[in-house]
């Protein structure tokens, strides 16, 4: 059973495929470091922000609430979004949860608090600044952090009971590669929950928003893109909620 942040960290380390550790993993920063001496890439203004320690420090209290209000989901507080993630993932008990692109752990810690006994929430992110902040602000007896690239998750197939990915697929250069990885590491019967962008209608409005977000390095996804992918993957119990420019999609892997 995880009884301390140190135990949670050890358990998070043990979940990683041995060949992915390759003798390079470090834990001296309070998290599992799989990319020592490799800085996070900065392909866009949005990515540059995510790698900035000042943004990491204000992310949970200021940056994200502002970003969320820009996406038109101002009516939904962070606590409502967290409760939605727990409900959509159907979290409880001894489950093992992966929170991909966890930022400063603003969801990971909360997800971990829905678990008991051997339950564990692993926050996974590529930004050193974000992971350092997660360790500082959001460690827990069932919450631990790993720094790595979600385009190549270091886990065997079907490792996790639930996989969460909020506010990240629209930022990364290869979102479908990341999505494939999220589905791969989820066990059959497990739940996936994503929050990402949703193209507005009518089309002229979509073009204006798309131009602005494109400059910032944020991608807008069509409304049906993720539901279609999940359906083609044979997923069931699908739910989609659209709030402004954001969509929440969850489903069960078969
Ligand atoms: C906007 S934050 C989302 C944080 C949190 N999930 C939330 O909903 O507030 C996006 C995160 O994606 C991370 N990220 C971007 N590319 C990544 C990658 N290839 N692998 C892992 N994390 C990545 C960034 O470092 C950043 O912390």
PDB file of C-alpha atoms and ligand atoms in Angstrom:
ATOM      1  CA  UNK A   1       0.000   0.000   0.000  1.00  0.00           C
ATOM      2  CA  UNK A   2       1.213   3.541  -0.755  1.00  0.00           C
ATOM      3  CA  UNK A   3       1.681   5.252   2.604  1.00  0.00           C
ATOM      4  CA  UNK A   4       3.958   8.144   1.721  1.00  0.00           C
ATOM      5  CA  UNK A   5       5.024  10.149  -1.323  1.00  0.00           C
ATOM      6  CA  UNK A   6       8.304   8.182  -1.288  1.00  0.00           C
ATOM      7  CA  UNK A   7       6.446   4.860  -1.490  1.00  0.00           C
ATOM      8  CA  UNK A   8       4.262   6.230  -4.285  1.00  0.00           C
ATOM      9  CA  UNK A   9       7.410   7.307  -6.174  1.00  0.00           C
ATOM     10  CA  UNK A  10       8.972   3.851  -5.789  1.00  0.00           C
ATOM     11  CA  UNK A  11       5.778   2.210  -7.054  1.00  0.00           C
ATOM     12  CA  UNK A  12       5.635   4.610 -10.020  1.00  0.00           C
ATOM     13  CA  UNK A  13       9.239   3.645 -10.852  1.00  0.00           C
ATOM     14  CA  UNK A  14       8.407  -0.067 -10.653  1.00  0.00           C
ATOM     15  CA  UNK A  15       5.567   0.321 -13.187  1.00  0.00           C
ATOM     16  CA  UNK A  16       7.989   1.438 -15.913  1.00  0.00           C
ATOM     17  CA  UNK A  17       9.230  -1.179 -18.381  1.00  0.00           C
ATOM     18  CA  UNK A  18      12.809  -2.088 -17.356  1.00  0.00           C
ATOM     19  CA  UNK A  19      14.205  -1.518 -20.847  1.00  0.00           C
ATOM     20  CA  UNK A  20      12.790   2.023 -20.800  1.00  0.00           C
ATOM     21  CA  UNK A  21      14.851   2.828 -17.711  1.00  0.00           C
ATOM     22  CA  UNK A  22      18.053   1.982 -19.601  1.00  0.00           C
ATOM     23  CA  UNK A  23      20.087   2.901 -16.567  1.00  0.00           C
ATOM     24  CA  UNK A  24      19.289   6.575 -17.130  1.00  0.00           C
ATOM     25  CA  UNK A  25      16.338   7.067 -14.786  1.00  0.00           C
ATOM     26  CA  UNK A  26      16.926   9.287 -11.771  1.00  0.00           C
ATOM     27  CA  UNK A  27      14.659   9.991  -8.802  1.00  0.00           C
ATOM     28  CA  UNK A  28      16.728  12.549  -6.901  1.00  0.00           C
ATOM     29  CA  UNK A  29      14.331  15.374  -7.813  1.00  0.00           C
ATOM     30  CA  UNK A  30      11.420  13.572  -6.159  1.00  0.00           C
ATOM     31  CA  UNK A  31      10.096  12.258  -9.506  1.00  0.00           C
ATOM     32  CA  UNK A  32      11.181   9.652 -12.041  1.00  0.00           C
ATOM     33  CA  UNK A  33      13.349  11.439 -14.598  1.00  0.00           C
ATOM     34  CA  UNK A  34      13.466   9.488 -17.886  1.00  0.00           C
ATOM     35  CA  UNK A  35      15.018  12.305 -19.930  1.00  0.00           C
ATOM     36  CA  UNK A  36      18.004  13.484 -17.895  1.00  0.00           C
ATOM     37  CA  UNK A  37      19.791  16.384 -19.580  1.00  0.00           C
ATOM     38  CA  UNK A  38      17.182  16.467 -22.379  1.00  0.00           C
ATOM     39  CA  UNK A  39      15.205  19.728 -22.337  1.00  0.00           C
ATOM     40  CA  UNK A  40      11.552  19.681 -23.385  1.00  0.00           C
ATOM     41  CA  UNK A  41      11.103  20.740 -27.019  1.00  0.00           C
ATOM     42  CA  UNK A  42       9.791  24.249 -27.726  1.00  0.00           C
ATOM     43  CA  UNK A  43       7.928  23.924 -31.037  1.00  0.00           C
ATOM     44  CA  UNK A  44       5.410  26.722 -30.377  1.00  0.00           C
ATOM     45  CA  UNK A  45       4.672  29.733 -28.129  1.00  0.00           C
ATOM     46  CA  UNK A  46       2.307  27.517 -26.090  1.00  0.00           C
ATOM     47  CA  UNK A  47       5.065  24.939 -25.521  1.00  0.00           C
ATOM     48  CA  UNK A  48       7.577  27.627 -24.577  1.00  0.00           C
ATOM     49  CA  UNK A  49       5.114  28.791 -21.905  1.00  0.00           C
ATOM     50  CA  UNK A  50       4.677  25.247 -20.559  1.00  0.00           C
ATOM     51  CA  UNK A  51       8.446  24.959 -20.061  1.00  0.00           C
ATOM     52  CA  UNK A  52       8.771  28.267 -18.215  1.00  0.00           C
ATOM     53  CA  UNK A  53       9.158  27.999 -14.408  1.00  0.00           C
ATOM     54  CA  UNK A  54       7.203  31.243 -13.882  1.00  0.00           C
ATOM     55  CA  UNK A  55       4.246  29.892 -15.863  1.00  0.00           C
ATOM     56  CA  UNK A  56       4.537  26.580 -13.982  1.00  0.00           C
ATOM     57  CA  UNK A  57       4.370  28.501 -10.697  1.00  0.00           C
ATOM     58  CA  UNK A  58       1.196  30.402 -11.617  1.00  0.00           C
ATOM     59  CA  UNK A  59      -0.367  27.723 -13.830  1.00  0.00           C
ATOM     60  CA  UNK A  60      -2.791  26.174 -11.356  1.00  0.00           C
ATOM     61  CA  UNK A  61      -4.091  29.392  -9.790  1.00  0.00           C
ATOM     62  CA  UNK A  62      -3.927  31.883 -12.698  1.00  0.00           C
ATOM     63  CA  UNK A  63      -2.838  30.542 -16.100  1.00  0.00           C
ATOM     64  CA  UNK A  64      -5.285  27.658 -16.384  1.00  0.00           C
ATOM     65  CA  UNK A  65      -8.350  29.496 -15.074  1.00  0.00           C
ATOM     66  CA  UNK A  66      -7.622  32.279 -17.608  1.00  0.00           C
ATOM     67  CA  UNK A  67      -7.082  29.758 -20.436  1.00  0.00           C
ATOM     68  CA  UNK A  68     -10.276  27.949 -19.536  1.00  0.00           C
ATOM     69  CA  UNK A  69     -12.249  31.187 -19.597  1.00  0.00           C
ATOM     70  CA  UNK A  70     -10.790  31.902 -23.071  1.00  0.00           C
ATOM     71  CA  UNK A  71     -12.090  28.493 -24.169  1.00  0.00           C
ATOM     72  CA  UNK A  72     -15.567  29.511 -23.089  1.00  0.00           C
ATOM     73  CA  UNK A  73     -15.913  27.054 -20.216  1.00  0.00           C
ATOM     74  CA  UNK A  74     -15.789  29.763 -17.589  1.00  0.00           C
ATOM     75  CA  UNK A  75     -18.964  28.342 -16.088  1.00  0.00           C
ATOM     76  CA  UNK A  76     -17.025  25.234 -15.139  1.00  0.00           C
ATOM     77  CA  UNK A  77     -14.708  25.666 -12.163  1.00  0.00           C
ATOM     78  CA  UNK A  78     -11.518  23.650 -11.764  1.00  0.00           C
ATOM     79  CA  UNK A  79     -13.195  21.696  -8.976  1.00  0.00           C
ATOM     80  CA  UNK A  80     -16.120  20.860 -11.304  1.00  0.00           C
ATOM     81  CA  UNK A  81     -13.658  19.735 -13.997  1.00  0.00           C
ATOM     82  CA  UNK A  82     -11.811  17.584 -11.447  1.00  0.00           C
ATOM     83  CA  UNK A  83     -15.034  15.999 -10.244  1.00  0.00           C
ATOM     84  CA  UNK A  84     -15.998  15.354 -13.871  1.00  0.00           C
ATOM     85  CA  UNK A  85     -12.667  13.609 -14.519  1.00  0.00           C
ATOM     86  CA  UNK A  86     -13.146  11.361 -11.470  1.00  0.00           C
ATOM     87  CA  UNK A  87     -16.721  10.541 -12.532  1.00  0.00           C
ATOM     88  CA  UNK A  88     -15.889  10.011 -16.235  1.00  0.00           C
ATOM     89  CA  UNK A  89     -12.960   7.740 -15.323  1.00  0.00           C
ATOM     90  CA  UNK A  90     -15.130   5.964 -12.715  1.00  0.00           C
ATOM     91  CA  UNK A  91     -12.279   6.074 -10.231  1.00  0.00           C
ATOM     92  CA  UNK A  92     -12.288   4.165  -6.977  1.00  0.00           C
ATOM     93  CA  UNK A  93     -10.318   1.749  -4.852  1.00  0.00           C
ATOM     94  CA  UNK A  94      -7.046   0.186  -5.942  1.00  0.00           C
ATOM     95  CA  UNK A  95      -6.994   1.479  -9.511  1.00  0.00           C
ATOM     96  CA  UNK A  96      -3.846   2.576 -11.292  1.00  0.00           C
ATOM     97  CA  UNK A  97      -4.372   5.878 -13.116  1.00  0.00           C
ATOM     98  CA  UNK A  98      -2.146   7.657 -15.623  1.00  0.00           C
ATOM     99  CA  UNK A  99      -2.559  11.437 -15.944  1.00  0.00           C
ATOM    100  CA  UNK A 100      -0.786  12.278 -19.197  1.00  0.00           C
ATOM    101  CA  UNK A 101       0.523  15.828 -19.664  1.00  0.00           C
ATOM    102  CA  UNK A 102      -0.239  16.438 -16.005  1.00  0.00           C
ATOM    103  CA  UNK A 103       1.365  19.903 -15.860  1.00  0.00           C
ATOM    104  CA  UNK A 104       1.864  20.862 -12.192  1.00  0.00           C
ATOM    105  CA  UNK A 105      -0.250  17.920 -11.009  1.00  0.00           C
ATOM    106  CA  UNK A 106      -3.391  20.011 -10.662  1.00  0.00           C
ATOM    107  CA  UNK A 107      -5.532  16.993 -11.600  1.00  0.00           C
ATOM    108  CA  UNK A 108      -3.211  14.133 -10.584  1.00  0.00           C
ATOM    109  CA  UNK A 109      -3.403  14.813  -6.853  1.00  0.00           C
ATOM    110  CA  UNK A 110      -7.166  15.116  -6.971  1.00  0.00           C
ATOM    111  CA  UNK A 111      -7.487  11.863  -8.991  1.00  0.00           C
ATOM    112  CA  UNK A 112      -5.291  10.126  -6.393  1.00  0.00           C
ATOM    113  CA  UNK A 113      -7.632  11.203  -3.625  1.00  0.00           C
ATOM    114  CA  UNK A 114     -10.440   9.153  -5.212  1.00  0.00           C
ATOM    115  CA  UNK A 115      -8.307   6.018  -4.691  1.00  0.00           C
ATOM    116  CA  UNK A 116      -7.697   3.815  -1.667  1.00  0.00           C
ATOM    117  CA  UNK A 117      -5.319   1.018  -0.658  1.00  0.00           C
ATOM    118  CA  UNK A 118      -2.912   0.186  -3.490  1.00  0.00           C
ATOM    119  CA  UNK A 119      -4.433   2.797  -5.770  1.00  0.00           C
ATOM    120  CA  UNK A 120      -1.904   5.077  -7.476  1.00  0.00           C
ATOM    121  CA  UNK A 121      -2.138   8.103  -9.785  1.00  0.00           C
ATOM    122  CA  UNK A 122       0.947   8.726 -11.932  1.00  0.00           C
ATOM    123  CA  UNK A 123       1.339  12.207 -13.394  1.00  0.00           C
ATOM    124  CA  UNK A 124       3.401  12.183 -16.612  1.00  0.00           C
ATOM    125  CA  UNK A 125       4.790  15.298 -18.315  1.00  0.00           C
ATOM    126  CA  UNK A 126       7.723  16.393 -20.466  1.00  0.00           C
ATOM    127  CA  UNK A 127       8.281  19.815 -18.873  1.00  0.00           C
ATOM    128  CA  UNK A 128      10.908  19.932 -16.112  1.00  0.00           C
ATOM    129  CA  UNK A 129       9.352  23.132 -14.775  1.00  0.00           C
ATOM    130  CA  UNK A 130       5.874  21.583 -14.574  1.00  0.00           C
ATOM    131  CA  UNK A 131       7.050  18.316 -13.008  1.00  0.00           C
ATOM    132  CA  UNK A 132       9.171  20.152 -10.434  1.00  0.00           C
ATOM    133  CA  UNK A 133       6.106  22.183  -9.487  1.00  0.00           C
ATOM    134  CA  UNK A 134       3.967  19.013  -9.327  1.00  0.00           C
ATOM    135  CA  UNK A 135       6.416  17.464  -6.857  1.00  0.00           C
ATOM    136  CA  UNK A 136       6.421  20.628  -4.801  1.00  0.00           C
ATOM    137  CA  UNK A 137       2.648  21.253  -4.744  1.00  0.00           C
ATOM    138  CA  UNK A 138       0.852  18.008  -5.529  1.00  0.00           C
ATOM    139  CA  UNK A 139       2.692  14.936  -4.256  1.00  0.00           C
ATOM    140  CA  UNK A 140       0.743  12.568  -2.069  1.00  0.00           C
ATOM    141  CA  UNK A 141       0.611   9.061  -0.658  1.00  0.00           C
ATOM    142  CA  UNK A 142      -1.023   7.947  -3.929  1.00  0.00           C
ATOM    143  CA  UNK A 143       0.338  10.586  -6.334  1.00  0.00           C
ATOM    144  CA  UNK A 144       3.764  10.422  -7.997  1.00  0.00           C
ATOM    145  CA  UNK A 145       5.346  11.971 -11.092  1.00  0.00           C
ATOM    146  CA  UNK A 146       7.358  10.864 -14.107  1.00  0.00           C
ATOM    147  CA  UNK A 147       9.109  13.102 -16.637  1.00  0.00           C
ATOM    148  CA  UNK A 148       9.120  11.696 -20.156  1.00  0.00           C
ATOM    149  CA  UNK A 149       7.657  12.011 -23.640  1.00  0.00           C
ATOM    150  CA  UNK A 150       4.052  10.844 -23.950  1.00  0.00           C
ATOM    151  CA  UNK A 151       4.660  10.056 -27.625  1.00  0.00           C
ATOM    152  CA  UNK A 152       6.515   6.982 -26.263  1.00  0.00           C
ATOM    153  CA  UNK A 153       4.964   5.993 -22.948  1.00  0.00           C
ATOM    154  CA  UNK A 154       7.366   3.727 -20.999  1.00  0.00           C
ATOM    155  CA  UNK A 155       4.687   1.230 -19.997  1.00  0.00           C
ATOM    156  CA  UNK A 156       3.590  -2.186 -21.194  1.00  0.00           C
ATOM    157  CA  UNK A 157       0.243  -2.503 -22.982  1.00  0.00           C
ATOM    158  CA  UNK A 158      -2.806  -2.498 -20.651  1.00  0.00           C
ATOM    159  CA  UNK A 159      -0.861  -1.251 -17.596  1.00  0.00           C
ATOM    160  CA  UNK A 160      -3.476   1.242 -16.339  1.00  0.00           C
ATOM    161  CA  UNK A 161      -7.097   0.982 -15.189  1.00  0.00           C
ATOM    162  CA  UNK A 162      -7.781   4.569 -16.245  1.00  0.00           C
ATOM    163  CA  UNK A 163      -6.037   7.169 -18.413  1.00  0.00           C
ATOM    164  CA  UNK A 164      -6.671  10.912 -18.240  1.00  0.00           C
ATOM    165  CA  UNK A 165      -5.380  13.570 -20.638  1.00  0.00           C
ATOM    166  CA  UNK A 166      -6.705  17.079 -20.097  1.00  0.00           C
ATOM    167  CA  UNK A 167      -5.702  20.236 -21.943  1.00  0.00           C
ATOM    168  CA  UNK A 168      -2.763  18.794 -23.893  1.00  0.00           C
ATOM    169  CA  UNK A 169      -3.705  17.086 -27.177  1.00  0.00           C
ATOM    170  CA  UNK A 170      -4.225  20.496 -28.808  1.00  0.00           C
ATOM    171  CA  UNK A 171      -0.678  21.579 -27.874  1.00  0.00           C
ATOM    172  CA  UNK A 172       1.444  18.700 -29.143  1.00  0.00           C
ATOM    173  CA  UNK A 173       2.844  18.303 -32.683  1.00  0.00           C
ATOM    174  CA  UNK A 174       1.596  14.694 -33.050  1.00  0.00           C
ATOM    175  CA  UNK A 175      -1.652  14.391 -31.075  1.00  0.00           C
ATOM    176  CA  UNK A 176      -2.736  11.139 -32.733  1.00  0.00           C
ATOM    177  CA  UNK A 177       0.543   9.435 -31.786  1.00  0.00           C
ATOM    178  CA  UNK A 178      -0.078  10.498 -28.191  1.00  0.00           C
ATOM    179  CA  UNK A 179      -3.684   9.299 -28.362  1.00  0.00           C
ATOM    180  CA  UNK A 180      -2.560   5.883 -29.666  1.00  0.00           C
ATOM    181  CA  UNK A 181      -0.256   5.629 -26.659  1.00  0.00           C
ATOM    182  CA  UNK A 182      -3.039   6.564 -24.218  1.00  0.00           C
ATOM    183  CA  UNK A 183      -5.216   3.779 -25.626  1.00  0.00           C
ATOM    184  CA  UNK A 184      -2.367   1.251 -25.737  1.00  0.00           C
ATOM    185  CA  UNK A 185      -1.512   1.510 -22.040  1.00  0.00           C
ATOM    186  CA  UNK A 186      -5.190   1.311 -20.969  1.00  0.00           C
ATOM    187  CA  UNK A 187      -6.432  -2.148 -19.994  1.00  0.00           C
ATOM    188  CA  UNK A 188      -9.585  -3.616 -21.583  1.00  0.00           C
ATOM    189  CA  UNK A 189     -12.526  -2.473 -19.451  1.00  0.00           C
ATOM    190  CA  UNK A 190     -10.633   0.655 -18.388  1.00  0.00           C
ATOM    191  CA  UNK A 191     -11.802   4.231 -18.929  1.00  0.00           C
ATOM    192  CA  UNK A 192     -10.126   7.017 -20.896  1.00  0.00           C
ATOM    193  CA  UNK A 193     -11.063  10.690 -20.425  1.00  0.00           C
ATOM    194  CA  UNK A 194      -9.722  13.548 -22.521  1.00  0.00           C
ATOM    195  CA  UNK A 195     -10.370  17.275 -22.543  1.00  0.00           C
ATOM    196  CA  UNK A 196      -9.289  19.089 -25.667  1.00  0.00           C
ATOM    197  CA  UNK A 197     -10.338  21.820 -28.088  1.00  0.00           C
ATOM    198  CA  UNK A 198     -13.458  21.795 -30.262  1.00  0.00           C
ATOM    199  CA  UNK A 199     -13.806  23.742 -33.503  1.00  0.00           C
ATOM    200  CA  UNK A 200     -16.582  26.324 -33.282  1.00  0.00           C
ATOM    201  CA  UNK A 201     -19.447  26.577 -35.735  1.00  0.00           C
ATOM    202  CA  UNK A 202     -20.341  28.293 -38.042  1.00  0.00           C
ATOM    203  CA  UNK A 203     -17.348  27.818 -40.335  1.00  0.00           C
ATOM    204  CA  UNK A 204     -16.352  31.543 -40.647  1.00  0.00           C
ATOM    205  CA  UNK A 205     -16.048  31.764 -36.852  1.00  0.00           C
ATOM    206  CA  UNK A 206     -13.992  28.568 -36.925  1.00  0.00           C
ATOM    207  CA  UNK A 207     -11.566  30.157 -39.411  1.00  0.00           C
ATOM    208  CA  UNK A 208     -11.037  33.225 -37.211  1.00  0.00           C
ATOM    209  CA  UNK A 209     -10.530  31.184 -34.045  1.00  0.00           C
ATOM    210  CA  UNK A 210      -8.343  28.706 -35.939  1.00  0.00           C
ATOM    211  CA  UNK A 211      -6.095  31.513 -37.199  1.00  0.00           C
ATOM    212  CA  UNK A 212      -5.619  32.966 -33.698  1.00  0.00           C
ATOM    213  CA  UNK A 213      -5.049  29.662 -31.950  1.00  0.00           C
ATOM    214  CA  UNK A 214      -2.765  28.492 -34.773  1.00  0.00           C
ATOM    215  CA  UNK A 215      -0.428  31.427 -34.137  1.00  0.00           C
ATOM    216  CA  UNK A 216      -0.181  30.375 -30.477  1.00  0.00           C
ATOM    217  CA  UNK A 217       0.468  26.749 -31.430  1.00  0.00           C
ATOM    218  CA  UNK A 218      -2.959  25.488 -30.338  1.00  0.00           C
ATOM    219  CA  UNK A 219      -4.833  23.111 -32.670  1.00  0.00           C
ATOM    220  CA  UNK A 220      -8.639  23.075 -33.012  1.00  0.00           C
ATOM    221  CA  UNK A 221     -10.219  19.625 -33.446  1.00  0.00           C
ATOM    222  CA  UNK A 222     -13.492  18.890 -35.245  1.00  0.00           C
ATOM    223  CA  UNK A 223     -16.356  17.908 -32.957  1.00  0.00           C
ATOM    224  CA  UNK A 224     -16.480  14.297 -34.172  1.00  0.00           C
ATOM    225  CA  UNK A 225     -12.767  13.565 -34.447  1.00  0.00           C
ATOM    226  CA  UNK A 226     -12.251  11.825 -31.101  1.00  0.00           C
ATOM    227  CA  UNK A 227     -15.656  10.174 -30.903  1.00  0.00           C
ATOM    228  CA  UNK A 228     -15.006   8.690 -34.371  1.00  0.00           C
ATOM    229  CA  UNK A 229     -11.547   7.446 -33.339  1.00  0.00           C
ATOM    230  CA  UNK A 230     -12.888   5.898 -30.127  1.00  0.00           C
ATOM    231  CA  UNK A 231     -15.774   4.267 -32.023  1.00  0.00           C
ATOM    232  CA  UNK A 232     -13.377   2.850 -34.643  1.00  0.00           C
ATOM    233  CA  UNK A 233     -11.238   1.485 -31.782  1.00  0.00           C
ATOM    234  CA  UNK A 234     -14.340  -0.406 -30.597  1.00  0.00           C
ATOM    235  CA  UNK A 235     -14.761   1.662 -27.438  1.00  0.00           C
ATOM    236  CA  UNK A 236     -18.130   1.741 -25.681  1.00  0.00           C
ATOM    237  CA  UNK A 237     -20.021   3.817 -23.075  1.00  0.00           C
ATOM    238  CA  UNK A 238     -18.861   6.952 -24.844  1.00  0.00           C
ATOM    239  CA  UNK A 239     -19.744  10.385 -23.481  1.00  0.00           C
ATOM    240  CA  UNK A 240     -19.036  13.754 -25.087  1.00  0.00           C
ATOM    241  CA  UNK A 241     -19.719  17.136 -23.488  1.00  0.00           C
ATOM    242  CA  UNK A 242     -18.977  20.336 -25.360  1.00  0.00           C
ATOM    243  CA  UNK A 243     -18.476  23.591 -23.465  1.00  0.00           C
ATOM    244  CA  UNK A 244     -17.544  26.550 -25.651  1.00  0.00           C
ATOM    245  CA  UNK A 245     -14.306  25.709 -27.455  1.00  0.00           C
ATOM    246  CA  UNK A 246     -13.631  22.659 -25.255  1.00  0.00           C
ATOM    247  CA  UNK A 247     -14.784  19.070 -25.534  1.00  0.00           C
ATOM    248  CA  UNK A 248     -14.681  16.361 -22.882  1.00  0.00           C
ATOM    249  CA  UNK A 249     -14.760  12.826 -24.292  1.00  0.00           C
ATOM    250  CA  UNK A 250     -14.656   9.609 -22.258  1.00  0.00           C
ATOM    251  CA  UNK A 251     -15.080   5.942 -23.186  1.00  0.00           C
ATOM    252  CA  UNK A 252     -14.427   2.356 -22.121  1.00  0.00           C
ATOM    253  CA  UNK A 253     -11.825   0.242 -23.942  1.00  0.00           C
ATOM    254  CA  UNK A 254     -12.988  -3.243 -25.023  1.00  0.00           C
TER     255      UNK A 254
HETATM  256  C1  LIG B   1      -1.846  22.985 -20.522  1.00  0.00           C
HETATM  257  S1  LIG B   1      -0.900  21.784 -19.640  1.00  0.00           S
HETATM  258  C2  LIG B   1      -2.164  20.688 -19.009  1.00  0.00           C
HETATM  259  C3  LIG B   1      -2.017  20.423 -17.532  1.00  0.00           C
HETATM  260  C4  LIG B   1      -3.217  19.713 -16.909  1.00  0.00           C
HETATM  261  N1  LIG B   1      -3.434  18.425 -17.533  1.00  0.00           N
HETATM  262  C5  LIG B   1      -4.461  20.551 -16.972  1.00  0.00           C
HETATM  263  O1  LIG B   1      -5.490  20.102 -17.501  1.00  0.00           O
HETATM  264  O2  LIG B   1      -4.443  21.680 -16.478  1.00  0.00           O
HETATM  265  C6  LIG B   1      -0.238  20.842 -20.995  1.00  0.00           C
HETATM  266  C7  LIG B   1       0.949  19.994 -20.585  1.00  0.00           C
HETATM  267  O3  LIG B   1       1.310  19.134 -21.687  1.00  0.00           O
HETATM  268  C8  LIG B   1       2.685  18.852 -21.517  1.00  0.00           C
HETATM  269  N2  LIG B   1       3.234  18.185 -22.709  1.00  0.00           N
HETATM  270  C9  LIG B   1       3.389  18.723 -23.938  1.00  0.00           C
HETATM  271  N3  LIG B   1       3.965  17.810 -24.751  1.00  0.00           N
HETATM  272  C10 LIG B   1       4.156  16.681 -24.027  1.00  0.00           C
HETATM  273  C11 LIG B   1       4.719  15.412 -24.318  1.00  0.00           C
HETATM  274  N4  LIG B   1       5.190  15.112 -25.537  1.00  0.00           N
HETATM  275  N5  LIG B   1       4.773  14.490 -23.342  1.00  0.00           N
HETATM  276  C12 LIG B   1       4.301  14.784 -22.099  1.00  0.00           C
HETATM  277  N6  LIG B   1       3.760  15.987 -21.772  1.00  0.00           N
HETATM  278  C13 LIG B   1       3.701  16.928 -22.723  1.00  0.00           C
HETATM  279  C14 LIG B   1       3.254  20.230 -21.228  1.00  0.00           C
HETATM  280  O4  LIG B   1       4.544  20.166 -20.681  1.00  0.00           O
HETATM  281  C15 LIG B   1       2.205  20.795 -20.266  1.00  0.00           C
HETATM  282  O5  LIG B   1       2.566  20.617 -18.934  1.00  0.00           O
END
